[in-house]
Short mmCIF file of C-alpha atoms in Angstrom, two decimals:
data_model
loop_
_atom_site.label_atom_id
_atom_site.label_comp_id
_atom_site.label_asym_id
_atom_site.label_seq_id
_atom_site.Cartn_x
_atom_site.Cartn_y
_atom_site.Cartn_z
CA UNK A 21 0.13 -0.34 0.36
CA UNK A 22 0.74 3.67 -1.06
CA UNK A 23 0.63 5.82 1.73
CA UNK A 24 1.39 10.12 1.12
CA UNK A 25 1.40 12.03 3.94
CA UNK A 26 -0.47 15.44 2.90
CA UNK A 27 -0.52 19.36 5.43
CA UNK A 28 0.98 22.78 6.29
CA UNK A 29 4.31 22.41 5.79
CA UNK A 30 5.60 22.10 9.76
CA UNK A 31 2.04 19.80 10.38
CA UNK A 32 4.38 16.29 11.01
CA UNK A 33 4.21 14.84 7.99
CA UNK A 34 8.31 13.97 7.79
CA UNK A 35 7.71 13.09 11.25
CA UNK A 36 4.28 10.91 11.38
CA UNK A 37 5.77 8.85 8.03
CA UNK A 38 8.94 7.86 9.39
CA UNK A 39 6.51 5.95 12.43
CA UNK A 40 4.56 5.23 10.16
CA UNK A 41 7.28 2.92 8.08
CA UNK A 42 8.89 1.86 10.28
CA UNK A 43 6.28 -0.09 11.83
CA UNK A 44 4.62 -1.19 8.59
CA UNK A 45 8.10 -2.12 7.29
CA UNK A 46 7.81 -0.41 3.68
CA UNK A 47 10.38 2.29 2.72
CA UNK A 48 10.19 5.65 3.55
CA UNK A 49 10.57 8.91 1.13
CA UNK A 50 10.22 12.72 2.37
CA UNK A 51 9.45 14.24 -1.04
CA UNK A 52 11.23 17.04 -0.64
CA UNK A 53 14.49 15.13 0.31
CA UNK A 54 14.13 13.10 -2.67
CA UNK A 55 14.15 16.38 -4.88
CA UNK A 56 17.14 17.20 -2.66
CA UNK A 57 19.09 14.80 -3.75
CA UNK A 58 18.09 14.74 -7.13
CA UNK A 59 19.10 18.79 -7.71
CA UNK A 60 22.57 18.13 -5.39
CA UNK A 61 21.55 21.66 -3.59
CA UNK A 62 19.02 22.82 -1.05
CA UNK A 63 14.88 23.88 -1.38
CA UNK A 64 15.60 27.82 -1.26
CA UNK A 65 19.04 27.57 -3.36
CA UNK A 66 16.70 25.24 -6.01
CA UNK A 67 13.45 28.44 -5.46
CA UNK A 68 15.79 30.69 -6.48
CA UNK A 69 18.19 29.70 -8.87
CA UNK A 70 15.74 28.32 -10.53
CA UNK A 71 12.43 28.99 -9.20
CA UNK A 72 9.02 27.98 -8.48
CA UNK A 73 7.43 26.26 -11.50
CA UNK A 74 10.71 24.49 -11.97
CA UNK A 75 11.16 23.51 -8.27
CA UNK A 76 6.73 22.12 -8.96
CA UNK A 77 7.05 20.32 -12.78
CA UNK A 78 10.26 18.56 -10.77
CA UNK A 79 8.49 17.42 -7.74
CA UNK A 80 5.82 16.68 -9.71
CA UNK A 81 7.93 14.17 -12.12
CA UNK A 82 10.14 12.93 -9.02
CA UNK A 83 7.03 12.13 -6.79
CA UNK A 84 5.50 9.78 -9.72
CA UNK A 85 8.85 8.16 -10.04
CA UNK A 86 8.58 6.82 -6.65
CA UNK A 87 4.92 5.86 -7.07
CA UNK A 88 5.72 3.74 -9.66
CA UNK A 89 8.76 1.98 -8.48
CA UNK A 90 7.23 1.10 -5.15
CA UNK A 91 4.58 -0.67 -4.23
CA UNK A 92 4.83 -0.64 -0.52
CA UNK A 93 5.67 3.16 0.67
CA UNK A 94 5.24 6.26 3.10
CA UNK A 95 6.26 9.81 1.50
CA UNK A 96 6.14 12.75 2.93
CA UNK A 97 4.55 15.37 0.42
CA UNK A 98 5.66 19.10 0.24
CA UNK A 99 2.80 21.19 2.04
CA UNK A 100 2.61 22.59 -1.47
CA UNK A 101 2.18 19.00 -4.20
CA UNK A 102 -1.30 18.75 -3.69
CA UNK A 103 -1.85 21.58 -5.06
CA UNK A 104 -0.18 21.63 -8.45
CA UNK A 105 -0.41 19.69 -11.27
CA UNK A 106 -2.94 17.58 -10.77
CA UNK A 107 -0.65 15.67 -7.78
CA UNK A 108 -3.96 15.25 -6.02
CA UNK A 109 -6.18 13.11 -7.65
CA UNK A 110 -2.39 11.11 -8.81
CA UNK A 111 -1.59 9.70 -5.20
CA UNK A 112 -5.68 10.21 -5.00
CA UNK A 113 -5.23 7.22 -7.09
CA UNK A 114 -2.62 5.57 -6.58
CA UNK A 115 -2.31 5.18 -2.49
CA UNK A 116 -4.27 6.39 0.16
CA UNK A 117 -3.25 10.70 1.19
CA UNK A 118 -3.89 11.00 4.45
CA UNK A 119 -4.34 14.67 5.95
CA UNK A 120 -2.33 16.15 8.66
CA UNK A 121 -4.48 18.91 10.06
CA UNK A 122 -2.38 21.11 11.89
CA UNK A 123 -3.69 24.11 13.62
CA UNK A 124 -2.56 27.86 12.79
CA UNK A 125 -1.71 28.08 16.39
CA UNK A 126 0.85 24.90 16.39
CA UNK A 127 1.67 25.98 13.20
CA UNK A 128 2.67 29.08 13.55
CA UNK A 129 4.71 28.61 16.86
CA UNK A 130 6.24 25.96 14.97
CA UNK A 131 7.14 27.25 11.81
CA UNK A 132 8.89 30.43 14.47
CA UNK A 133 11.00 28.20 15.41
CA UNK A 134 12.46 27.26 11.79
CA UNK A 135 11.27 29.98 9.10
CA UNK A 136 15.36 30.15 8.00
CA UNK A 137 14.94 27.15 6.44
CA UNK A 138 11.66 27.90 4.35
CA UNK A 139 11.55 29.47 0.63
CA UNK A 140 7.99 30.68 1.53
CA UNK A 141 8.81 32.32 4.66
CA UNK A 142 12.39 33.67 4.94
CA UNK A 143 11.79 36.82 3.88
CA UNK A 144 7.15 37.51 6.00
CA UNK A 145 8.46 39.60 8.87
CA UNK A 146 6.78 37.22 12.34
CA UNK A 147 4.45 40.02 12.54
CA UNK A 148 2.62 38.35 9.25
CA UNK A 149 3.64 34.62 9.90
CA UNK A 150 0.33 34.08 10.67
CA UNK A 151 -2.23 36.23 8.22
CA UNK A 152 0.30 33.84 5.86
CA UNK A 153 -0.84 30.50 7.27
CA UNK A 154 -4.30 30.90 7.47
CA UNK A 155 -4.30 32.78 3.88
CA UNK A 156 -2.10 30.00 2.20
CA UNK A 157 -4.14 26.51 4.54
CA UNK A 158 -7.04 29.10 2.82
CA UNK A 159 -5.70 28.56 0.08
CA UNK A 160 -4.98 25.06 -0.24
CA UNK A 161 -8.11 23.51 2.05
CA UNK A 162 -10.00 23.08 -1.20
CA UNK A 163 -6.85 20.34 -1.91
CA UNK A 164 -6.37 19.37 2.03
CA UNK A 165 -9.51 17.98 2.08
CA UNK A 166 -9.99 15.85 -0.43
CA UNK A 167 -7.58 13.22 0.78
CA UNK A 168 -9.50 9.92 2.21
CA UNK A 169 -8.28 10.67 5.04
CA UNK A 170 -8.02 13.76 7.41
CA UNK A 171 -6.38 13.19 11.25
CA UNK A 172 -5.96 16.07 13.57
CA UNK A 173 -2.67 15.90 14.22
CA UNK A 174 -1.80 17.56 17.29
CA UNK A 175 -3.69 14.89 19.08
CA UNK A 176 -2.29 12.30 17.00
CA UNK A 177 -0.87 8.76 17.81
CA UNK A 178 0.62 5.78 15.28
CA UNK A 179 -2.24 3.79 16.34
CA UNK A 180 -5.00 5.83 15.84
CA UNK A 181 -3.01 6.60 11.47
CA UNK A 182 -3.18 2.56 11.58
CA UNK A 183 -6.73 2.28 12.84
CA UNK A 184 -7.68 5.53 10.47
CA UNK A 185 -5.55 3.57 7.59
CA UNK A 186 -6.92 -0.01 7.77
CA UNK A 187 -10.71 1.15 8.41
CA UNK A 188 -10.83 3.65 5.79
#
C-alpha cells in the first residue's frame, strides 16, 4: 500500500511518515529530501536559482517516479505538492492520502522556529506569519480536503493512524 501524507509545512508529515513506515516495514521517502538529493541543492537554492515553476515540475516528476517504483511506501509530500499539476488526483488514484490537519497556532509556533530554513517563509516578517499561514491554508484547503483521511495531527498517535488506514 502507498501512503501519501499531506498537510501544511510544519504539520509533522516527515515525523509521522518515518514512524509509520518503520511500523509497516515499508520504505519512507520525504519528497523534499528526494528533490534536494536529485538536484544536489537545498530547496531554497532551487527556488532562488530556478524558480518555483521548475521546482513544482520536478516535484511532480519525482512523485511519479517514486510511485511507479514502489508498490508499498510512505511518502511525506511538500506542503504544496497536492496543489499542482493534478498531484492530488494522482496520489488518490495510486494510494491512500492522509491530511495531517494541524491548527494554525501550532503551525505558527513550529514555523517561527524554523522560518529561515523554509523558502516560502524566509522573507515574511514575524508579525505577518499568522496571516500568511491562514491565507495559504485557505488557498490549499480545497486540495487538502480531498484526502481519503483527515486526521487532527496534534492529538495523533501511531496506533490511530494505522487504525484509520485499516478502516478507511
